[in-house]
PDB file of N, CA, C, O and CB in Angstrom:
ATOM      1  N   MET A   1      35.891 -35.934 -12.270  1.00  0.00           N
ATOM      2  CA  MET A   1      35.479 -35.557 -10.927  1.00  0.00           C
ATOM      3  C   MET A   1      35.796 -34.089 -10.651  1.00  0.00           C
ATOM      4  O   MET A   1      35.019 -33.410  -9.980  1.00  0.00           O
ATOM      5  CB  MET A   1      36.162 -36.450  -9.892  1.00  0.00           C
ATOM      6  N   THR A   2      36.905 -33.598 -11.148  1.00  0.00           N
ATOM      7  CA  THR A   2      37.249 -32.202 -10.918  1.00  0.00           C
ATOM      8  C   THR A   2      36.290 -31.262 -11.624  1.00  0.00           C
ATOM      9  O   THR A   2      36.058 -30.146 -11.159  1.00  0.00           O
ATOM     10  CB  THR A   2      38.663 -31.931 -11.374  1.00  0.00           C
ATOM     11  N   HIS A   3      35.729 -31.703 -12.744  1.00  0.00           N
ATOM     12  CA  HIS A   3      34.772 -30.857 -13.445  1.00  0.00           C
ATOM     13  C   HIS A   3      33.513 -30.664 -12.608  1.00  0.00           C
ATOM     14  O   HIS A   3      32.920 -29.585 -12.622  1.00  0.00           O
ATOM     15  CB  HIS A   3      34.418 -31.461 -14.808  1.00  0.00           C
ATOM     16  N   VAL A   4      33.106 -31.678 -11.893  1.00  0.00           N
ATOM     17  CA  VAL A   4      31.932 -31.586 -11.031  1.00  0.00           C
ATOM     18  C   VAL A   4      32.205 -30.618  -9.890  1.00  0.00           C
ATOM     19  O   VAL A   4      31.345 -29.804  -9.554  1.00  0.00           O
ATOM     20  CB  VAL A   4      31.543 -32.973 -10.483  1.00  0.00           C
ATOM     21  N   LYS A   5      33.378 -30.695  -9.295  1.00  0.00           N
ATOM     22  CA  LYS A   5      33.740 -29.783  -8.208  1.00  0.00           C
ATOM     23  C   LYS A   5      33.767 -28.345  -8.706  1.00  0.00           C
ATOM     24  O   LYS A   5      33.275 -27.439  -8.033  1.00  0.00           O
ATOM     25  CB  LYS A   5      35.108 -30.164  -7.610  1.00  0.00           C
ATOM     26  N   GLN A   6      34.340 -28.138  -9.881  1.00  0.00           N
ATOM     27  CA  GLN A   6      34.384 -26.787 -10.447  1.00  0.00           C
ATOM     28  C   GLN A   6      32.977 -26.272 -10.736  1.00  0.00           C
ATOM     29  O   GLN A   6      32.680 -25.098 -10.514  1.00  0.00           O
ATOM     30  CB  GLN A   6      35.227 -26.769 -11.734  1.00  0.00           C
ATOM     31  N   PHE A   7      32.120 -27.151 -11.230  1.00  0.00           N
ATOM     32  CA  PHE A   7      30.742 -26.749 -11.516  1.00  0.00           C
ATOM     33  C   PHE A   7      30.045 -26.278 -10.244  1.00  0.00           C
ATOM     34  O   PHE A   7      29.419 -25.218 -10.236  1.00  0.00           O
ATOM     35  CB  PHE A   7      29.959 -27.912 -12.150  1.00  0.00           C
ATOM     36  N   PHE A   8      30.149 -27.061  -9.167  1.00  0.00           N
ATOM     37  CA  PHE A   8      29.488 -26.685  -7.926  1.00  0.00           C
ATOM     38  C   PHE A   8      30.123 -25.444  -7.302  1.00  0.00           C
ATOM     39  O   PHE A   8      29.429 -24.648  -6.669  1.00  0.00           O
ATOM     40  CB  PHE A   8      29.529 -27.842  -6.941  1.00  0.00           C
ATOM     41  N   ARG A   9      31.411 -25.274  -7.471  1.00  0.00           N
ATOM     42  CA  ARG A   9      32.079 -24.081  -6.954  1.00  0.00           C
ATOM     43  C   ARG A   9      31.560 -22.840  -7.683  1.00  0.00           C
ATOM     44  O   ARG A   9      31.271 -21.824  -7.051  1.00  0.00           O
ATOM     45  CB  ARG A   9      33.620 -24.202  -7.110  1.00  0.00           C
ATOM     46  N   ARG A  10      31.442 -22.923  -9.006  1.00  0.00           N
ATOM     47  CA  ARG A  10      30.915 -21.786  -9.770  1.00  0.00           C
ATOM     48  C   ARG A  10      29.448 -21.535  -9.439  1.00  0.00           C
ATOM     49  O   ARG A  10      29.019 -20.385  -9.342  1.00  0.00           O
ATOM     50  CB  ARG A  10      31.077 -22.032 -11.277  1.00  0.00           C
ATOM     51  N   LEU A  11      28.682 -22.604  -9.266  1.00  0.00           N
ATOM     52  CA  LEU A  11      27.274 -22.461  -8.926  1.00  0.00           C
ATOM     53  C   LEU A  11      27.113 -21.749  -7.588  1.00  0.00           C
ATOM     54  O   LEU A  11      26.245 -20.888  -7.441  1.00  0.00           O
ATOM     55  CB  LEU A  11      26.590 -23.831  -8.886  1.00  0.00           C
ATOM     56  N   HIS A  12      27.937 -22.102  -6.622  1.00  0.00           N
ATOM     57  CA  HIS A  12      27.877 -21.461  -5.304  1.00  0.00           C
ATOM     58  C   HIS A  12      28.255 -19.985  -5.402  1.00  0.00           C
ATOM     59  O   HIS A  12      27.619 -19.136  -4.776  1.00  0.00           O
ATOM     60  CB  HIS A  12      28.809 -22.181  -4.309  1.00  0.00           C
ATOM     61  N   GLU A  13      29.284 -19.679  -6.182  1.00  0.00           N
ATOM     62  CA  GLU A  13      29.719 -18.289  -6.313  1.00  0.00           C
ATOM     63  C   GLU A  13      28.661 -17.448  -7.009  1.00  0.00           C
ATOM     64  O   GLU A  13      28.498 -16.276  -6.671  1.00  0.00           O
ATOM     65  CB  GLU A  13      31.039 -18.210  -7.080  1.00  0.00           C
ATOM     66  N   GLU A  14      27.948 -18.002  -7.959  1.00  0.00           N
ATOM     67  CA  GLU A  14      26.940 -17.248  -8.689  1.00  0.00           C
ATOM     68  C   GLU A  14      25.681 -17.017  -7.870  1.00  0.00           C
ATOM     69  O   GLU A  14      24.952 -16.061  -8.137  1.00  0.00           O
ATOM     70  CB  GLU A  14      26.591 -17.960  -9.964  1.00  0.00           C
ATOM     71  N   GLU A  15      25.403 -17.852  -6.890  1.00  0.00           N
ATOM     72  CA  GLU A  15      24.183 -17.726  -6.109  1.00  0.00           C
ATOM     73  C   GLU A  15      24.198 -16.521  -5.189  1.00  0.00           C
ATOM     74  O   GLU A  15      23.131 -16.076  -4.766  1.00  0.00           O
ATOM     75  CB  GLU A  15      23.963 -18.967  -5.306  1.00  0.00           C
ATOM     76  N   ASP A  16      25.349 -15.977  -4.862  1.00  0.00           N
ATOM     77  CA  ASP A  16      25.398 -14.821  -3.972  1.00  0.00           C
ATOM     78  C   ASP A  16      24.661 -13.637  -4.583  1.00  0.00           C
ATOM     79  O   ASP A  16      23.903 -12.955  -3.893  1.00  0.00           O
ATOM     80  CB  ASP A  16      26.850 -14.439  -3.667  1.00  0.00           C
ATOM     81  N   GLY A  17      24.875 -13.388  -5.869  1.00  0.00           N
ATOM     82  CA  GLY A  17      24.189 -12.294  -6.544  1.00  0.00           C
ATOM     83  C   GLY A  17      22.707 -12.558  -6.695  1.00  0.00           C
ATOM     84  O   GLY A  17      21.908 -11.623  -6.654  1.00  0.00           O
ATOM     85  N   ILE A  18      22.329 -13.797  -6.867  1.00  0.00           N
ATOM     86  CA  ILE A  18      20.922 -14.139  -7.036  1.00  0.00           C
ATOM     87  C   ILE A  18      20.160 -13.846  -5.750  1.00  0.00           C
ATOM     88  O   ILE A  18      19.021 -13.383  -5.809  1.00  0.00           O
ATOM     89  CB  ILE A  18      20.762 -15.622  -7.436  1.00  0.00           C
ATOM     90  N   GLY A  19      20.750 -14.101  -4.604  1.00  0.00           N
ATOM     91  CA  GLY A  19      20.086 -13.827  -3.336  1.00  0.00           C
ATOM     92  C   GLY A  19      19.739 -12.362  -3.187  1.00  0.00           C
ATOM     93  O   GLY A  19      18.656 -12.031  -2.703  1.00  0.00           O
ATOM     94  N   THR A  20      20.632 -11.479  -3.590  1.00  0.00           N
ATOM     95  CA  THR A  20      20.385 -10.046  -3.510  1.00  0.00           C
ATOM     96  C   THR A  20      19.236  -9.650  -4.423  1.00  0.00           C
ATOM     97  O   THR A  20      18.365  -8.874  -4.030  1.00  0.00           O
ATOM     98  CB  THR A  20      21.646  -9.260  -3.875  1.00  0.00           C
ATOM     99  N   VAL A  21      19.230 -10.176  -5.630  1.00  0.00           N
ATOM    100  CA  VAL A  21      18.150  -9.865  -6.572  1.00  0.00           C
ATOM    101  C   VAL A  21      16.816 -10.366  -6.038  1.00  0.00           C
ATOM    102  O   VAL A  21      15.802  -9.679  -6.164  1.00  0.00           O
ATOM    103  CB  VAL A  21      18.436 -10.487  -7.953  1.00  0.00           C
ATOM    104  N   GLU A  22      16.804 -11.547  -5.447  1.00  0.00           N
ATOM    105  CA  GLU A  22      15.562 -12.081  -4.896  1.00  0.00           C
ATOM    106  C   GLU A  22      15.035 -11.212  -3.768  1.00  0.00           C
ATOM    107  O   GLU A  22      13.830 -10.974  -3.686  1.00  0.00           O
ATOM    108  CB  GLU A  22      15.771 -13.501  -4.400  1.00  0.00           C
ATOM    109  N   ILE A  23      15.912 -10.735  -2.903  1.00  0.00           N
ATOM    110  CA  ILE A  23      15.487  -9.871  -1.797  1.00  0.00           C
ATOM    111  C   ILE A  23      14.910  -8.571  -2.335  1.00  0.00           C
ATOM    112  O   ILE A  23      13.888  -8.094  -1.842  1.00  0.00           O
ATOM    113  CB  ILE A  23      16.667  -9.578  -0.846  1.00  0.00           C
ATOM    114  N   ILE A  24      15.552  -7.999  -3.336  1.00  0.00           N
ATOM    115  CA  ILE A  24      15.053  -6.751  -3.924  1.00  0.00           C
ATOM    116  C   ILE A  24      13.685  -6.971  -4.556  1.00  0.00           C
ATOM    117  O   ILE A  24      12.796  -6.132  -4.408  1.00  0.00           O
ATOM    118  CB  ILE A  24      16.043  -6.208  -4.974  1.00  0.00           C
ATOM    119  N   LEU A  25      13.504  -8.087  -5.258  1.00  0.00           N
ATOM    120  CA  LEU A  25      12.206  -8.371  -5.872  1.00  0.00           C
ATOM    121  C   LEU A  25      11.119  -8.567  -4.821  1.00  0.00           C
ATOM    122  O   LEU A  25       9.992  -8.109  -5.010  1.00  0.00           O
ATOM    123  CB  LEU A  25      12.300  -9.610  -6.758  1.00  0.00           C
ATOM    124  N   ILE A  26      11.434  -9.231  -3.730  1.00  0.00           N
ATOM    125  CA  ILE A  26      10.458  -9.420  -2.655  1.00  0.00           C
ATOM    126  C   ILE A  26      10.061  -8.082  -2.055  1.00  0.00           C
ATOM    127  O   ILE A  26       8.883  -7.852  -1.781  1.00  0.00           O
ATOM    128  CB  ILE A  26      11.024 -10.343  -1.564  1.00  0.00           C
ATOM    129  N   ILE A  27      11.024  -7.201  -1.849  1.00  0.00           N
ATOM    130  CA  ILE A  27      10.727  -5.875  -1.297  1.00  0.00           C
ATOM    131  C   ILE A  27       9.837  -5.085  -2.256  1.00  0.00           C
ATOM    132  O   ILE A  27       8.893  -4.422  -1.827  1.00  0.00           O
ATOM    133  CB  ILE A  27      12.033  -5.097  -1.017  1.00  0.00           C
ATOM    134  N   VAL A  28      10.137  -5.158  -3.547  1.00  0.00           N
ATOM    135  CA  VAL A  28       9.328  -4.437  -4.536  1.00  0.00           C
ATOM    136  C   VAL A  28       7.894  -4.963  -4.546  1.00  0.00           C
ATOM    137  O   VAL A  28       6.948  -4.180  -4.624  1.00  0.00           O
ATOM    138  CB  VAL A  28       9.951  -4.564  -5.941  1.00  0.00           C
ATOM    139  N   VAL A  29       7.729  -6.277  -4.469  1.00  0.00           N
ATOM    140  CA  VAL A  29       6.387  -6.854  -4.448  1.00  0.00           C
ATOM    141  C   VAL A  29       5.642  -6.429  -3.186  1.00  0.00           C
ATOM    142  O   VAL A  29       4.462  -6.085  -3.254  1.00  0.00           O
ATOM    143  CB  VAL A  29       6.456  -8.388  -4.535  1.00  0.00           C
ATOM    144  N   LEU A  30       6.315  -6.447  -2.039  1.00  0.00           N
ATOM    145  CA  LEU A  30       5.663  -6.030  -0.796  1.00  0.00           C
ATOM    146  C   LEU A  30       5.239  -4.565  -0.839  1.00  0.00           C
ATOM    147  O   LEU A  30       4.142  -4.220  -0.399  1.00  0.00           O
ATOM    148  CB  LEU A  30       6.594  -6.261   0.387  1.00  0.00           C
ATOM    149  N   ILE A  31       6.101  -3.712  -1.367  1.00  0.00           N
ATOM    150  CA  ILE A  31       5.757  -2.289  -1.489  1.00  0.00           C
ATOM    151  C   ILE A  31       4.566  -2.120  -2.430  1.00  0.00           C
ATOM    152  O   ILE A  31       3.672  -1.313  -2.173  1.00  0.00           O
ATOM    153  CB  ILE A  31       6.973  -1.469  -2.002  1.00  0.00           C
ATOM    154  N   GLY A  32       4.560  -2.886  -3.521  1.00  0.00           N
ATOM    155  CA  GLY A  32       3.432  -2.820  -4.449  1.00  0.00           C
ATOM    156  C   GLY A  32       2.134  -3.247  -3.789  1.00  0.00           C
ATOM    157  O   GLY A  32       1.097  -2.617  -3.998  1.00  0.00           O
ATOM    158  N   LEU A  33       2.176  -4.312  -2.993  1.00  0.00           N
ATOM    159  CA  LEU A  33       0.971  -4.759  -2.293  1.00  0.00           C
ATOM    160  C   LEU A  33       0.485  -3.724  -1.289  1.00  0.00           C
ATOM    161  O   LEU A  33      -0.718  -3.510  -1.142  1.00  0.00           O
ATOM    162  CB  LEU A  33       1.233  -6.080  -1.584  1.00  0.00           C
ATOM    163  N   VAL A  34       1.413  -3.087  -0.604  1.00  0.00           N
ATOM    164  CA  VAL A  34       1.031  -2.047   0.355  1.00  0.00           C
ATOM    165  C   VAL A  34       0.374  -0.880  -0.372  1.00  0.00           C
ATOM    166  O   VAL A  34      -0.611  -0.324   0.113  1.00  0.00           O
ATOM    167  CB  VAL A  34       2.261  -1.558   1.155  1.00  0.00           C
ATOM    168  N   ILE A  35       0.907  -0.507  -1.522  1.00  0.00           N
ATOM    169  CA  ILE A  35       0.320   0.601  -2.284  1.00  0.00           C
ATOM    170  C   ILE A  35      -1.069   0.217  -2.795  1.00  0.00           C
ATOM    171  O   ILE A  35      -1.997   1.024  -2.739  1.00  0.00           O
ATOM    172  CB  ILE A  35       1.239   0.997  -3.469  1.00  0.00           C
ATOM    173  N   ILE A  36      -1.211  -1.004  -3.289  1.00  0.00           N
ATOM    174  CA  ILE A  36      -2.499  -1.441  -3.833  1.00  0.00           C
ATOM    175  C   ILE A  36      -3.564  -1.519  -2.739  1.00  0.00           C
ATOM    176  O   ILE A  36      -4.696  -1.080  -2.944  1.00  0.00           O
ATOM    177  CB  ILE A  36      -2.352  -2.805  -4.522  1.00  0.00           C
ATOM    178  N   PHE A  37      -3.208  -2.074  -1.582  1.00  0.00           N
ATOM    179  CA  PHE A  37      -4.180  -2.295  -0.519  1.00  0.00           C
ATOM    180  C   PHE A  37      -4.045  -1.274   0.608  1.00  0.00           C
ATOM    181  O   PHE A  37      -4.340  -1.586   1.762  1.00  0.00           O
ATOM    182  CB  PHE A  37      -4.027  -3.695   0.036  1.00  0.00           C
ATOM    183  N   LYS A  38      -3.607  -0.072   0.292  1.00  0.00           N
ATOM    184  CA  LYS A  38      -3.354   0.947   1.307  1.00  0.00           C
ATOM    185  C   LYS A  38      -4.611   1.262   2.115  1.00  0.00           C
ATOM    186  O   LYS A  38      -4.558   1.322   3.343  1.00  0.00           O
ATOM    187  CB  LYS A  38      -2.824   2.219   0.655  1.00  0.00           C
ATOM    188  N   ASN A  39      -5.736   1.464   1.438  1.00  0.00           N
ATOM    189  CA  ASN A  39      -6.975   1.815   2.155  1.00  0.00           C
ATOM    190  C   ASN A  39      -7.444   0.684   3.051  1.00  0.00           C
ATOM    191  O   ASN A  39      -7.863   0.924   4.184  1.00  0.00           O
ATOM    192  CB  ASN A  39      -8.081   2.176   1.164  1.00  0.00           C
ATOM    193  N   GLN A  40      -7.381  -0.539   2.563  1.00  0.00           N
ATOM    194  CA  GLN A  40      -7.811  -1.672   3.366  1.00  0.00           C
ATOM    195  C   GLN A  40      -6.907  -1.858   4.580  1.00  0.00           C
ATOM    196  O   GLN A  40      -7.386  -2.133   5.680  1.00  0.00           O
ATOM    197  CB  GLN A  40      -7.829  -2.943   2.522  1.00  0.00           C
ATOM    198  N   LEU A  41      -5.590  -1.706   4.374  1.00  0.00           N
ATOM    199  CA  LEU A  41      -4.661  -1.852   5.494  1.00  0.00           C
ATOM    200  C   LEU A  41      -4.863  -0.754   6.534  1.00  0.00           C
ATOM    201  O   LEU A  41      -4.800  -1.013   7.736  1.00  0.00           O
ATOM    202  CB  LEU A  41      -3.220  -1.834   4.990  1.00  0.00           C
ATOM    203  N   THR A  42      -5.105   0.470   6.071  1.00  0.00           N
ATOM    204  CA  THR A  42      -5.325   1.584   6.992  1.00  0.00           C
ATOM    205  C   THR A  42      -6.568   1.348   7.839  1.00  0.00           C
ATOM    206  O   THR A  42      -6.541   1.550   9.053  1.00  0.00           O
ATOM    207  CB  THR A  42      -5.453   2.902   6.222  1.00  0.00           C
ATOM    208  N   SER A  43      -7.651   0.925   7.207  1.00  0.00           N
ATOM    209  CA  SER A  43      -8.877   0.685   7.980  1.00  0.00           C
ATOM    210  C   SER A  43      -8.713  -0.496   8.927  1.00  0.00           C
ATOM    211  O   SER A  43      -9.250  -0.475  10.034  1.00  0.00           O
ATOM    212  CB  SER A  43     -10.062   0.436   7.040  1.00  0.00           C
ATOM    213  N   LEU A  44      -7.985  -1.517   8.514  1.00  0.00           N
ATOM    214  CA  LEU A  44      -7.737  -2.666   9.387  1.00  0.00           C
ATOM    215  C   LEU A  44      -6.947  -2.253  10.619  1.00  0.00           C
ATOM    216  O   LEU A  44      -7.301  -2.629  11.737  1.00  0.00           O
ATOM    217  CB  LEU A  44      -6.988  -3.765   8.629  1.00  0.00           C
ATOM    218  N   VAL A  45      -5.888  -1.488  10.429  1.00  0.00           N
ATOM    219  CA  VAL A  45      -5.066  -1.033  11.557  1.00  0.00           C
ATOM    220  C   VAL A  45      -5.881  -0.122  12.472  1.00  0.00           C
ATOM    221  O   VAL A  45      -5.782  -0.226  13.694  1.00  0.00           O
ATOM    222  CB  VAL A  45      -3.803  -0.293  11.051  1.00  0.00           C
ATOM    223  N   ASN A  46      -6.679   0.764  11.896  1.00  0.00           N
ATOM    224  CA  ASN A  46      -7.515   1.650  12.719  1.00  0.00           C
ATOM    225  C   ASN A  46      -8.505   0.844  13.552  1.00  0.00           C
ATOM    226  O   ASN A  46      -8.701   1.136  14.732  1.00  0.00           O
ATOM    227  CB  ASN A  46      -8.271   2.658  11.831  1.00  0.00           C
ATOM    228  N   ASN A  47      -9.128  -0.161  12.956  1.00  0.00           N
ATOM    229  CA  ASN A  47     -10.071  -0.993  13.701  1.00  0.00           C
ATOM    230  C   ASN A  47      -9.382  -1.753  14.829  1.00  0.00           C
ATOM    231  O   ASN A  47      -9.932  -1.886  15.922  1.00  0.00           O
ATOM    232  CB  ASN A  47     -10.762  -1.975  12.761  1.00  0.00           C
ATOM    233  N   ILE A  48      -8.192  -2.243  14.565  1.00  0.00           N
ATOM    234  CA  ILE A  48      -7.447  -2.965  15.606  1.00  0.00           C
ATOM    235  C   ILE A  48      -7.128  -2.035  16.771  1.00  0.00           C
ATOM    236  O   ILE A  48      -7.289  -2.417  17.930  1.00  0.00           O
ATOM    237  CB  ILE A  48      -6.142  -3.564  15.030  1.00  0.00           C
ATOM    238  N   PHE A  49      -6.675  -0.808  16.471  1.00  0.00           N
ATOM    239  CA  PHE A  49      -6.350   0.129  17.545  1.00  0.00           C
ATOM    240  C   PHE A  49      -7.600   0.550  18.312  1.00  0.00           C
ATOM    241  O   PHE A  49      -7.542   0.732  19.529  1.00  0.00           O
ATOM    242  CB  PHE A  49      -5.647   1.362  16.978  1.00  0.00           C
ATOM    243  N   LYS A  50      -8.728   0.706  17.620  1.00  0.00           N
ATOM    244  CA  LYS A  50      -9.969   1.055  18.322  1.00  0.00           C
ATOM    245  C   LYS A  50     -10.366  -0.042  19.298  1.00  0.00           C
ATOM    246  O   LYS A  50     -10.794   0.242  20.416  1.00  0.00           O
ATOM    247  CB  LYS A  50     -11.107   1.305  17.319  1.00  0.00           C
ATOM    248  N   LYS A  51     -10.226  -1.301  18.874  1.00  0.00           N
ATOM    249  CA  LYS A  51     -10.555  -2.417  19.769  1.00  0.00           C
ATOM    250  C   LYS A  51      -9.595  -2.471  20.956  1.00  0.00           C
ATOM    251  O   LYS A  51     -10.012  -2.726  22.085  1.00  0.00           O
ATOM    252  CB  LYS A  51     -10.518  -3.750  19.001  1.00  0.00           C
ATOM    253  N   ILE A  52      -8.314  -2.229  20.696  1.00  0.00           N
ATOM    254  CA  ILE A  52      -7.325  -2.249  21.782  1.00  0.00           C
ATOM    255  C   ILE A  52      -7.649  -1.162  22.800  1.00  0.00           C
ATOM    256  O   ILE A  52      -7.611  -1.398  24.007  1.00  0.00           O
ATOM    257  CB  ILE A  52      -5.888  -2.056  21.225  1.00  0.00           C
ATOM    258  N   ILE A  53      -7.969   0.035  22.300  1.00  0.00           N
ATOM    259  CA  ILE A  53      -8.254   1.147  23.196  1.00  0.00           C
ATOM    260  C   ILE A  53      -9.539   0.891  23.993  1.00  0.00           C
ATOM    261  O   ILE A  53      -9.583   1.146  25.196  1.00  0.00           O
ATOM    262  CB  ILE A  53      -8.372   2.455  22.399  1.00  0.00           C
ATOM    263  N   SER A  54     -10.576   0.390  23.329  1.00  0.00           N
ATOM    264  CA  SER A  54     -11.838   0.173  24.044  1.00  0.00           C
ATOM    265  C   SER A  54     -11.708  -0.964  25.061  1.00  0.00           C
ATOM    266  O   SER A  54     -12.303  -0.895  26.136  1.00  0.00           O
ATOM    267  CB  SER A  54     -12.969  -0.138  23.048  1.00  0.00           C
ATOM    268  N   GLN A  55     -10.947  -1.998  24.741  1.00  0.00           N
ATOM    269  CA  GLN A  55     -10.804  -3.117  25.674  1.00  0.00           C
ATOM    270  C   GLN A  55      -9.808  -2.796  26.785  1.00  0.00           C
ATOM    271  O   GLN A  55      -9.915  -3.356  27.876  1.00  0.00           O
ATOM    272  CB  GLN A  55     -10.362  -4.377  24.927  1.00  0.00           C
ATOM    273  N   SER A  56      -8.853  -1.919  26.542  1.00  0.00           N
ATOM    274  CA  SER A  56      -7.902  -1.573  27.598  1.00  0.00           C
ATOM    275  C   SER A  56      -8.552  -0.686  28.655  1.00  0.00           C
ATOM    276  O   SER A  56      -8.155  -0.724  29.820  1.00  0.00           O
ATOM    277  CB  SER A  56      -6.677  -0.871  27.004  1.00  0.00           C
ATOM    278  N   SER A  57      -9.537   0.105  28.268  1.00  0.00           N
ATOM    279  CA  SER A  57     -10.221   0.949  29.256  1.00  0.00           C
ATOM    280  C   SER A  57     -11.099   0.114  30.186  1.00  0.00           C
ATOM    281  O   SER A  57     -11.371   0.530  31.312  1.00  0.00           O
ATOM    282  CB  SER A  57     -11.074   2.015  28.550  1.00  0.00           C
ATOM    283  N   SER A  58     -11.539  -1.044  29.736  1.00  0.00           N
ATOM    284  CA  SER A  58     -12.368  -1.896  30.601  1.00  0.00           C
ATOM    285  C   SER A  58     -11.519  -2.645  31.642  1.00  0.00           C
ATOM    286  O   SER A  58     -12.055  -3.134  32.636  1.00  0.00           O
ATOM    287  CB  SER A  58     -13.159  -2.906  29.746  1.00  0.00           C
ATOM    288  N   ILE A  59     -10.238  -2.733  31.424  1.00  0.00           N
ATOM    289  CA  ILE A  59      -9.349  -3.396  32.383  1.00  0.00           C
ATOM    290  C   ILE A  59      -9.035  -2.410  33.469  1.00  0.00           C
ATOM    291  O   ILE A  59      -8.299  -2.732  34.401  1.00  0.00           O
ATOM    292  CB  ILE A  59      -8.043  -3.920  31.707  1.00  0.00           C
TER     293      ILE A  59
END
């Protein structure tokens, strides 16, 4: 029974570092997607702002 407790204790301690690596990988993937789809994202944001501006003037 003590071996099981030790196993789970070590597993919990090792997961702290894994969480940091996962966050870094997610950030890298998001940055990569932004770089790949930069033109599409820019045009999408511009279109959204144009609609907001045109509809806000009618109010």
